[in-house]
Short mmCIF file of C-alpha atoms and ligand atoms in Angstrom, two decimals:
data_model
loop_
_atom_site.label_atom_id
_atom_site.label_comp_id
_atom_site.label_asym_id
_atom_site.label_seq_id
_atom_site.Cartn_x
_atom_site.Cartn_y
_atom_site.Cartn_z
CA UNK H 1 1.09 152.95 69.48
CA UNK H 2 1.00 149.80 71.60
CA UNK H 3 0.59 147.18 68.93
CA UNK H 4 3.35 144.60 69.07
CA UNK H 5 5.42 144.59 65.90
CA UNK H 6 7.52 141.83 64.34
CA UNK H 7 9.46 141.19 61.15
CA UNK H 8 8.96 138.06 59.06
CA UNK H 9 11.76 137.51 56.55
CA UNK H 10 10.64 135.64 53.43
CA UNK H 11 7.16 135.48 51.89
CA UNK H 12 7.06 131.84 50.81
CA UNK H 13 4.38 129.52 52.21
CA UNK H 14 6.05 129.42 55.66
CA UNK H 15 6.35 133.23 55.92
CA UNK H 16 2.85 133.89 54.63
CA UNK H 17 1.18 131.43 56.99
CA UNK H 18 3.31 132.73 59.85
CA UNK H 19 2.30 136.31 59.02
CA UNK H 20 -1.36 135.28 59.01
CA UNK H 21 -1.08 133.51 62.37
CA UNK H 22 0.58 136.57 63.92
CA UNK H 23 -1.80 139.08 62.32
CA UNK H 24 -4.74 137.12 63.72
CA UNK H 25 -3.26 137.61 67.18
CA UNK H 26 -3.31 141.37 66.54
CA UNK H 27 0.44 141.57 65.95
CA UNK H 28 1.65 144.03 63.32
CA UNK H 29 3.77 142.15 60.77
CA UNK H 30 6.33 143.60 58.36
CA UNK H 31 6.74 140.86 55.77
CA UNK H 32 10.01 141.23 53.86
CA UNK H 33 10.64 139.35 50.63
CA UNK H 34 13.71 139.29 48.41
CA UNK H 35 11.62 138.46 45.35
CA UNK H 36 9.16 140.99 44.03
CA UNK H 37 6.42 138.35 43.98
CA UNK H 38 5.33 136.57 47.14
CA UNK H 39 4.99 132.78 47.15
CA UNK H 40 8.61 131.57 47.23
CA UNK H 41 8.96 128.12 45.72
CA UNK H 42 5.19 127.82 45.36
CA UNK H 43 5.73 130.44 42.65
CA UNK H 44 9.24 129.54 41.51
CA UNK H 45 9.65 125.81 42.37
CA UNK H 46 6.36 124.04 41.68
CA UNK H 47 6.25 122.73 38.12
CA UNK H 48 4.89 125.39 35.74
CA UNK H 49 2.14 123.14 34.34
CA UNK H 50 0.53 122.68 37.75
CA UNK H 51 -1.64 125.69 36.95
CA UNK H 52 -4.57 124.83 39.19
CA UNK H 53 -2.33 124.35 42.22
CA UNK H 54 -0.32 127.47 41.49
CA UNK H 55 -3.34 129.69 40.84
CA UNK H 56 -5.08 128.34 43.97
CA UNK H 57 -2.04 129.04 46.12
CA UNK H 58 -1.54 132.49 44.63
CA UNK H 59 -5.14 133.36 45.46
CA UNK H 60 -4.72 132.05 49.00
CA UNK H 61 -1.51 134.06 49.44
CA UNK H 62 -3.14 137.27 48.16
CA UNK H 63 -5.97 136.73 50.64
CA UNK H 64 -3.45 136.48 53.44
CA UNK H 65 -1.80 139.71 52.28
CA UNK H 66 -5.20 141.43 52.46
CA UNK H 67 -4.98 141.36 56.26
CA UNK H 68 -4.63 144.85 57.59
CA UNK H 69 -2.01 143.82 60.13
CA UNK H 70 0.34 142.62 57.40
CA UNK H 71 2.52 145.06 55.44
CA UNK H 72 4.36 143.58 52.46
CA UNK H 73 7.83 144.83 51.54
CA UNK H 74 8.77 142.98 48.35
CA UNK H 75 12.09 143.39 46.55
CA UNK H 76 13.84 143.88 49.93
CA UNK H 77 16.63 141.46 50.73
CA UNK H 78 17.61 140.95 54.35
CA UNK H 79 21.18 139.98 55.24
CA UNK H 80 24.73 141.09 55.70
CA UNK H 81 25.52 143.77 53.08
CA UNK H 82 21.98 143.49 51.67
CA UNK H 83 19.17 146.05 51.75
CA UNK H 84 18.73 145.68 55.52
CA UNK H 85 20.52 143.41 58.00
CA UNK H 86 18.97 141.45 60.85
CA UNK H 87 20.76 143.69 63.35
CA UNK H 88 19.35 146.76 61.60
CA UNK H 89 15.86 145.27 61.96
CA UNK H 90 16.53 144.72 65.66
CA UNK H 91 17.87 148.26 66.03
CA UNK H 92 14.76 149.61 64.30
CA UNK H 93 12.74 148.21 67.20
CA UNK H 94 11.09 145.06 65.89
CA UNK H 95 10.18 143.04 68.97
CA UNK H 96 11.03 139.74 67.32
CA UNK H 97 12.06 138.29 63.96
CA UNK H 98 10.98 135.11 62.23
CA UNK H 99 13.21 133.99 59.35
CA UNK H 100 11.31 132.01 56.73
CA UNK H 101 13.71 132.60 53.84
CA UNK H 102 13.63 128.98 52.68
CA UNK H 103 16.77 127.08 51.73
CA UNK H 104 17.64 128.99 48.59
CA UNK H 105 21.32 128.35 48.28
CA UNK H 106 23.00 125.73 46.13
CA UNK H 107 24.12 122.72 48.15
CA UNK H 108 27.64 121.83 47.08
CA UNK H 109 28.69 118.19 47.12
CA UNK H 110 32.36 119.25 47.17
CA UNK H 111 33.30 116.67 44.55
CA UNK H 112 36.05 116.84 41.96
CA UNK H 113 34.70 118.28 38.71
CA UNK H 114 31.57 119.78 40.27
CA UNK H 115 32.19 123.12 38.55
CA UNK H 116 32.73 121.64 35.07
CA UNK H 117 30.58 122.99 32.25
CA UNK H 118 27.20 121.19 32.13
CA UNK H 119 27.23 120.17 35.80
CA UNK H 120 24.26 121.96 37.33
CA UNK H 121 22.31 122.12 40.52
CA UNK H 122 18.60 121.33 40.06
CA UNK H 123 17.93 124.72 41.68
CA UNK H 124 19.37 126.43 38.58
CA UNK H 125 17.29 124.43 36.11
CA UNK H 126 14.08 124.72 38.14
CA UNK H 127 14.57 128.49 38.62
CA UNK H 128 15.25 128.87 34.90
CA UNK H 129 12.09 127.12 33.73
CA UNK H 130 10.04 128.86 36.43
CA UNK H 131 11.30 132.32 35.39
CA UNK H 132 12.98 133.29 38.67
CA UNK H 133 15.25 136.31 38.18
CA UNK H 134 18.20 136.25 37.62
CA UNK H 135 18.28 132.50 36.69
CA UNK H 136 15.59 133.20 34.08
CA UNK H 137 18.25 135.06 32.08
CA UNK H 138 20.99 132.43 32.25
CA UNK H 139 21.47 129.76 29.60
CA UNK H 140 22.09 126.23 30.85
CA UNK H 141 23.11 124.20 27.79
CA UNK H 142 22.02 120.59 28.07
CA UNK H 143 23.46 117.56 26.29
CA UNK H 144 22.00 114.24 25.22
CA UNK H 145 22.98 111.97 28.11
CA UNK H 146 21.87 113.42 31.39
CA UNK H 147 22.62 112.02 34.83
CA UNK H 148 20.32 113.28 37.58
CA UNK H 149 21.69 112.68 41.06
CA UNK H 150 18.85 112.09 43.51
CA UNK H 151 15.48 110.33 43.34
CA UNK H 152 13.03 112.74 44.96
CA UNK H 153 10.18 114.75 43.51
CA UNK H 154 12.64 117.36 42.22
CA UNK H 155 14.32 114.66 40.11
CA UNK H 156 10.87 113.79 38.70
CA UNK H 157 10.18 117.48 37.91
CA UNK H 158 13.57 117.97 36.23
CA UNK H 159 13.17 114.75 34.21
CA UNK H 160 9.68 115.92 33.21
CA UNK H 161 11.16 119.19 31.99
CA UNK H 162 13.85 117.35 29.99
CA UNK H 163 11.24 115.09 28.36
CA UNK H 164 9.11 118.07 27.38
CA UNK H 165 12.06 120.07 26.17
CA UNK H 166 13.23 117.25 23.90
CA UNK H 167 16.65 116.46 22.46
CA UNK H 168 17.75 114.23 25.35
CA UNK H 169 18.51 110.60 24.52
CA UNK H 170 18.94 109.24 28.01
CA UNK H 171 18.16 110.30 31.54
CA UNK H 172 19.85 108.25 34.24
CA UNK H 173 18.58 108.93 37.77
CA UNK H 174 21.02 107.82 40.45
CA UNK H 175 19.86 106.83 43.93
CA UNK H 176 22.16 106.62 46.94
CA UNK H 177 19.97 104.02 48.57
CA UNK H 178 17.72 101.25 47.23
CA UNK H 179 14.24 100.97 45.68
CA UNK H 180 12.56 100.83 49.10
CA UNK H 181 13.98 104.28 49.92
CA UNK H 182 12.76 106.04 46.77
CA UNK H 183 11.59 109.54 47.71
CA UNK H 184 9.47 110.57 44.71
CA UNK H 185 5.69 110.27 44.89
CA UNK H 186 3.81 108.05 42.50
CA UNK H 187 1.83 111.02 41.12
CA UNK H 188 5.05 112.85 40.25
CA UNK H 189 6.65 109.76 38.73
CA UNK H 190 3.54 109.24 36.58
CA UNK H 191 4.61 112.29 34.53
CA UNK H 192 7.81 110.52 33.44
CA UNK H 193 7.02 106.80 33.82
CA UNK H 194 6.03 106.51 30.14
CA UNK H 195 9.71 106.89 29.25
CA UNK H 196 10.98 104.33 31.76
CA UNK H 197 13.15 101.72 30.05
CA UNK H 198 11.30 98.69 31.42
CA UNK H 199 13.85 96.01 30.52
CA UNK H 200 16.64 98.09 32.05
CA UNK H 201 14.51 98.62 35.17
CA UNK H 202 13.79 94.86 35.42
CA UNK H 203 17.52 94.11 35.24
CA UNK H 204 18.32 96.75 37.87
CA UNK H 205 15.66 95.38 40.21
CA UNK H 206 17.04 91.87 39.73
CA UNK H 207 20.48 93.18 40.65
CA UNK H 208 19.35 94.77 43.91
CA UNK H 209 16.72 92.20 44.96
CA UNK H 210 19.12 89.97 46.98
CA UNK H 211 20.11 92.95 49.17
CA UNK H 212 16.47 94.01 49.59
CA UNK H 213 15.50 90.51 50.71
CA UNK H 214 18.44 90.38 53.09
CA UNK H 215 17.20 93.63 54.66
CA UNK H 216 13.65 92.32 54.94
CA UNK H 217 12.38 94.67 52.20
CA UNK H 218 9.73 93.56 49.74
CA UNK H 219 10.71 94.15 46.08
CA UNK H 220 7.06 93.52 45.13
CA UNK H 221 6.13 96.80 46.77
CA UNK H 222 8.52 98.63 44.42
CA UNK H 223 7.11 96.74 41.44
CA UNK H 224 3.56 97.64 42.49
CA UNK H 225 4.52 101.31 42.96
CA UNK H 226 6.16 101.52 39.53
CA UNK H 227 3.32 99.56 37.87
CA UNK H 228 0.74 101.98 39.26
CA UNK H 229 2.74 105.01 38.09
CA UNK H 230 3.07 103.40 34.64
CA UNK H 231 -0.69 102.71 34.50
CA UNK H 232 -1.42 106.37 35.23
CA UNK H 233 1.41 107.76 33.14
CA UNK H 234 1.20 110.28 30.32
CA UNK H 235 1.39 109.48 26.64
CA UNK H 236 4.96 108.90 25.47
CA UNK H 237 5.90 111.71 23.13
CA UNK H 238 9.70 111.48 23.12
CA UNK H 239 12.20 108.70 22.53
CA UNK H 240 14.19 109.57 25.69
CA UNK H 241 15.08 106.51 27.73
CA UNK H 242 14.67 106.93 31.46
CA UNK H 243 16.79 104.64 33.61
CA UNK H 244 17.22 104.27 37.35
CA UNK H 245 20.34 103.12 39.16
CA UNK H 246 20.24 102.24 42.83
CA UNK H 247 22.94 102.15 45.51
CA UNK H 248 25.30 104.60 43.81
CA UNK H 249 26.88 107.83 45.01
CA UNK H 250 28.78 110.16 42.70
CA UNK H 251 32.40 110.65 43.73
CA UNK H 252 33.82 112.52 40.72
CA UNK H 253 32.66 114.40 37.64
CA UNK H 254 34.97 113.61 34.76
CA UNK H 255 35.78 116.01 31.95
CA UNK H 256 37.63 119.23 31.30
CA UNK H 257 36.85 122.92 31.01
CA UNK H 258 36.92 122.82 27.22
CA UNK H 259 34.65 119.86 26.45
CA UNK H 260 32.74 119.92 29.71
CA UNK H 261 31.37 116.88 31.48
CA UNK H 262 32.06 113.49 29.97
CA UNK H 263 31.25 111.06 32.74
CA UNK H 264 30.19 110.59 36.33
CA UNK H 265 32.13 108.20 38.51
CA UNK H 266 30.08 106.53 41.23
CA UNK H 267 30.85 104.28 44.12
CA UNK H 268 28.59 101.30 44.78
CA UNK H 269 26.90 101.39 48.18
CA UNK H 270 25.45 98.71 50.35
CA UNK H 271 22.88 99.30 53.08
CA UNK H 272 22.79 98.51 56.75
CA UNK H 273 19.95 99.15 59.14
CA UNK H 274 20.86 101.51 61.97
CA UNK H 275 18.41 103.10 64.40
CA UNK H 276 15.44 102.13 62.21
CA UNK H 277 16.83 103.78 59.09
CA UNK H 278 18.95 102.58 56.21
CA UNK H 279 22.52 103.80 56.26
CA UNK H 280 24.67 103.66 53.13
CA UNK H 281 28.10 102.07 53.33
CA UNK H 282 30.40 102.54 50.32
CA UNK H 283 32.00 99.43 48.83
CA UNK H 284 35.19 99.25 46.76
CA UNK H 285 33.25 98.94 43.48
CA UNK H 286 33.25 101.93 41.16
CA UNK H 287 31.28 102.57 37.95
CA UNK H 288 31.72 105.33 35.39
CA UNK H 289 28.54 106.47 33.62
CA UNK H 290 29.04 108.22 30.35
CA UNK H 291 27.23 111.57 30.51
CA UNK H 292 27.49 115.04 29.02
CA UNK H 293 25.22 116.70 31.59
CA UNK H 294 24.71 116.19 35.31
CA UNK H 295 21.98 117.75 37.40
CA UNK H 296 22.27 117.50 41.17
CA UNK H 297 18.82 117.11 42.70
CA UNK H 298 20.05 116.61 46.23
CA UNK H 299 18.24 119.39 48.09
CA UNK H 300 19.49 122.86 48.82
CA UNK H 301 21.13 124.78 51.63
CA UNK H 302 20.09 127.72 53.79
CA UNK H 303 21.74 131.04 53.03
CA UNK H 304 24.42 132.06 55.54
CA UNK H 305 24.47 135.58 54.10
CA UNK H 306 21.24 136.25 55.96
CA UNK H 307 23.51 136.61 58.98
CA UNK H 308 22.67 133.55 61.05
CA UNK H 309 25.10 130.76 61.96
CA UNK H 310 25.06 127.78 59.59
CA UNK H 311 26.14 124.22 60.40
CA UNK H 312 26.57 122.23 57.19
CA UNK H 313 23.53 123.13 55.09
CA UNK H 314 21.21 124.13 57.95
CA UNK H 315 20.98 127.05 60.33
CA UNK H 316 22.34 126.19 63.79
CA UNK H 317 19.10 125.09 65.44
CA UNK H 318 19.16 125.07 69.23
CA UNK H 319 18.48 121.65 70.73
CA UNK H 320 17.25 123.35 73.91
CA UNK H 321 14.52 125.77 72.82
CA UNK H 322 12.86 128.10 75.31
CA UNK H 323 9.61 128.10 73.31
CA UNK H 324 9.29 124.62 71.77
CA UNK H 325 6.23 123.83 69.69
CA UNK H 326 5.09 120.20 69.63
CA UNK H 327 8.61 119.31 70.76
CA UNK H 328 10.19 121.16 67.79
CA UNK H 329 12.80 123.89 68.18
CA UNK H 330 12.30 127.07 66.14
CA UNK H 331 15.26 128.72 67.83
CA UNK H 332 18.90 129.18 66.92
CA UNK H 333 22.08 128.97 68.92
CA UNK H 334 25.60 130.34 68.71
CA UNK H 335 27.54 127.18 67.76
CA UNK H 336 30.58 128.17 69.86
CA UNK H 337 28.80 128.77 73.14
CA UNK H 338 25.66 126.69 72.42
CA UNK H 339 23.69 129.63 73.86
CA UNK H 340 20.31 130.42 72.31
CA UNK H 341 20.07 133.51 70.10
CA UNK H 342 17.31 135.63 71.63
CA UNK H 343 14.47 137.06 69.57
CA UNK H 344 15.20 135.39 66.22
CA UNK H 345 13.24 132.31 65.16
CA UNK H 346 13.25 130.18 61.97
CA UNK H 347 10.54 128.14 60.26
CA UNK H 348 9.74 126.28 57.02
CA UNK H 349 12.64 125.27 54.82
CA UNK H 350 14.84 127.70 56.79
CA UNK H 351 14.32 125.42 59.80
CA UNK H 352 14.61 122.14 57.92
CA UNK H 353 16.09 122.56 54.44
CA UNK H 354 14.25 120.93 51.52
CA UNK H 355 11.72 119.20 53.76
CA UNK H 356 8.05 118.89 52.84
CA UNK H 357 5.44 120.23 50.48
CA UNK H 358 3.66 123.57 50.70
CA UNK H 359 1.14 122.37 53.32
CA UNK H 360 3.89 121.19 55.65
CA UNK H 361 5.91 124.39 55.19
CA UNK H 362 2.82 126.53 55.86
CA UNK H 363 2.07 124.62 59.07
CA UNK H 364 5.69 124.94 60.14
CA UNK H 365 5.45 128.70 59.56
CA UNK H 366 2.39 128.89 61.83
CA UNK H 367 4.18 126.93 64.55
CA UNK H 368 7.25 129.14 64.25
CA UNK H 369 4.93 132.15 64.57
CA UNK H 370 3.53 130.71 67.79
CA UNK H 371 7.06 130.35 69.21
CA UNK H 372 7.80 133.98 68.30
CA UNK H 373 4.46 135.06 69.79
CA UNK H 374 5.25 133.37 73.11
CA UNK H 375 8.64 135.10 73.15
CA UNK H 376 7.30 138.62 72.54
CA UNK H 377 4.44 138.03 74.96
CA UNK H 378 6.89 137.13 77.69
CA UNK H 379 9.54 139.80 76.99
CA UNK H 380 7.11 142.72 76.90
CA UNK H 381 9.51 145.02 75.03
CA UNK H 382 8.26 148.46 74.01
CA UNK H 383 6.47 148.65 70.67
CA UNK H 384 8.17 150.75 68.01
CA UNK H 385 6.50 153.60 66.17
CA UNK H 386 5.10 152.01 62.99
CA UNK H 387 5.21 155.18 60.89
CA UNK H 388 8.88 155.66 61.74
CA UNK H 389 9.62 152.00 60.96
CA UNK H 390 7.83 152.14 57.64
CA UNK H 391 9.68 155.30 56.69
CA UNK H 392 13.04 153.61 57.34
CA UNK H 393 12.08 150.51 55.36
CA UNK H 394 10.81 152.46 52.36
CA UNK H 395 14.04 154.43 52.34
CA UNK H 396 16.24 151.33 52.53
CA UNK H 397 16.18 151.04 48.73
CA UNK H 398 14.41 152.16 45.59
CA UNK H 399 11.27 150.38 44.44
CA UNK H 400 10.01 148.64 47.54
CA UNK H 401 6.93 146.70 46.46
CA UNK H 402 3.75 146.97 48.51
CA UNK H 403 0.52 144.97 48.38
CA UNK H 404 -1.21 147.36 46.00
CA UNK H 405 1.67 147.16 43.49
CA UNK H 406 1.69 143.39 43.88
CA UNK H 407 -1.96 143.12 42.93
CA UNK H 408 -1.39 145.51 40.05
CA UNK H 409 1.49 143.35 38.78
CA UNK H 410 -0.62 140.19 38.92
CA UNK H 411 -3.42 141.86 36.98
CA UNK H 412 -1.01 143.19 34.31
CA UNK H 413 0.39 139.67 33.88
CA UNK H 414 -3.11 138.17 33.78
CA UNK H 415 -4.06 140.62 31.03
CA UNK H 416 -0.99 139.64 28.98
CA UNK H 417 -1.85 135.96 29.46
CA UNK H 418 -5.43 136.49 28.29
CA UNK H 419 -4.33 138.54 25.30
CA UNK H 420 -1.88 135.85 24.21
CA UNK H 421 -4.13 132.87 25.05
CA UNK H 422 -1.67 131.60 27.64
CA UNK H 423 -2.55 129.67 30.79
CA UNK H 424 -0.22 132.01 32.67
CA UNK H 425 2.23 134.80 32.02
CA UNK H 426 5.06 135.79 34.35
CA UNK H 427 7.63 138.53 33.79
CA UNK H 428 11.10 137.01 33.74
CA UNK H 429 13.13 139.90 35.14
CA UNK H 430 12.83 142.39 37.97
CA UNK H 431 13.42 145.16 35.42
CA UNK H 432 10.34 144.08 33.45
CA UNK H 433 8.23 143.90 36.60
CA UNK H 434 9.36 147.32 37.83
CA UNK H 435 8.85 148.84 34.37
CA UNK H 436 5.33 147.41 34.17
CA UNK H 437 4.63 149.05 37.54
CA UNK H 438 6.05 152.35 36.35
CA UNK H 439 8.77 152.28 39.01
CA UNK H 440 11.76 152.65 36.69
C1 FAD R 1 11.47 121.97 42.45
C2 FAD R 1 10.43 122.00 43.52
C3 FAD R 1 9.14 121.59 43.24
C4 FAD R 1 8.16 121.59 44.23
N1 FAD R 1 6.90 121.18 43.92
C5 FAD R 1 5.94 121.16 44.87
C6 FAD R 1 4.61 120.76 44.54
O1 FAD R 1 4.31 120.39 43.41
N2 FAD R 1 3.68 120.80 45.53
C7 FAD R 1 3.97 121.23 46.81
O2 FAD R 1 3.08 121.27 47.67
N3 FAD R 1 5.24 121.61 47.14
C8 FAD R 1 6.22 121.59 46.20
N4 FAD R 1 7.50 121.97 46.53
C9 FAD R 1 7.81 122.31 47.93
C10 FAD R 1 7.39 123.74 48.31
O3 FAD R 1 7.75 124.61 47.28
C11 FAD R 1 8.04 124.09 49.64
O4 FAD R 1 7.48 123.24 50.63
C12 FAD R 1 7.78 125.52 50.12
O5 FAD R 1 7.83 126.46 49.08
C13 FAD R 1 8.82 125.93 51.19
O6 FAD R 1 8.36 127.12 51.76
P1 FAD R 1 9.25 128.17 52.56
O7 FAD R 1 8.36 129.32 52.80
O8 FAD R 1 9.89 127.52 53.71
O9 FAD R 1 10.44 128.59 51.56
P2 FAD R 1 10.41 129.20 50.09
O10 FAD R 1 9.22 128.76 49.34
O11 FAD R 1 11.74 128.91 49.53
O12 FAD R 1 10.26 130.78 50.32
C14 FAD R 1 11.32 131.56 50.77
C15 FAD R 1 11.03 133.03 50.51
O13 FAD R 1 12.04 133.79 51.17
C16 FAD R 1 12.48 134.82 50.33
N5 FAD R 1 13.87 135.11 50.69
C17 FAD R 1 14.96 134.34 50.52
N6 FAD R 1 16.05 134.95 51.00
C18 FAD R 1 15.63 136.14 51.50
C19 FAD R 1 16.31 137.23 52.12
N7 FAD R 1 17.61 137.20 52.34
N8 FAD R 1 15.59 138.31 52.47
C20 FAD R 1 14.25 138.36 52.23
N9 FAD R 1 13.57 137.35 51.65
C21 FAD R 1 14.25 136.25 51.31
C22 FAD R 1 12.35 134.30 48.92
O14 FAD R 1 12.21 135.39 48.03
C23 FAD R 1 11.08 133.44 49.03
O15 FAD R 1 9.94 134.21 48.70
C24 FAD R 1 8.50 122.00 45.56
C25 FAD R 1 9.80 122.41 45.84
C26 FAD R 1 10.77 122.42 44.84
C27 FAD R 1 12.17 122.84 45.15
#
């Protein structure tokens, strides 16, 4: 068989769009996914109540999987000491590999007290409420005074969850920079704006206005943004007070193993403009916020266990790609020698952790696929025997999920949802999914 054959690792939006782009160029794609379900964070990150978006994406993803050139291998984790390693995939004869495994590792801040009880990473909370195994089975007790570190859309989602869950008196969202650098979108903030403590917000804006004016920023733009979100906000159904604090970075989580978190110590920052962006500079002022729960919504890290070099929270992206796409590098390098790693490409959140919505990640996947395509087109390696490859993959572990099983699982879940008058139903454990499919 002469058909070129590649492996795509990770079936989130980036991997699925990459697989489609490659399949359309008549490349045979083996799409590996650690989770049983495809979709990545579109399935397990996007807020559960965004049913229309989620159902639309699921349908689009299933359509992609319909392509004959794509074979889905769900429930197969790639990495060192996992079901298959990257070097095993290379040894099996894949002509190139695209890693689109997202950034699914907790990003540590390395602060004192970070492992205290009731200090969580947003990843854990989001995965819990979205039913991602194994987080779906872990309890994350929450207190009454919650500090969320970070002011992006994930903060807005987590705050939305806390408001709906109830029992929280105060949510304090802490921003490293100022109001002009807020990252959440107005539409996301509108889900929580009804609980914003307006007099507290006014006072906080007054506090930071002199710095904003000094930097040439317009506080009225922040007011207008917040006003609009408040106009479009939901009905207030809980007494939780939502507060925002700007120009603060956590430096220590205070508490002990027995009682858990009791406070979050922050340093006050100021801002200076450097190379057209705002850089934070810590001052000598410290504040301690009383809190019994902290949730770190500061993005996540790529997973080094996949077997690729990591620098800080990102894979080691080569600054000198051989196959750049629109000036972007989808290639990796060995950090020691700075030499490019041949034949392995990255895209989506694996290329740039925690960056962009589904559309952006999908596009990035397609561009990464183009880089991989140019590589295999140039190298002209021999194509492997597909039947032999498939045999090895299916024997790499029990219960490898294929497209047919996937569709069957979705229809079983849809039936349960209909029967119980639910907008959606999703099995919370791999065991349940495999049992429903008759595989265990
Ligand atoms: C809390 C949250 C809310 C969001 N809400 C929205 C929203 O409302 N709208 C929107 O457009 N975007 C939203 N996003 C962003 C969107 O989810 C991302 O842009 C997108 O999912 C990133 O795609 P990806 O394919 O790069 O990675 P991911 O979606 O993370 O997919 C990675 C895939 O790789 C698989 N994988 C991981 N490790 C391995 C391995 N070792 N071997 C094999 N497979 C592996 C995983 O199982 C997963 O399927 C949200 C993100 C978060 C975190």
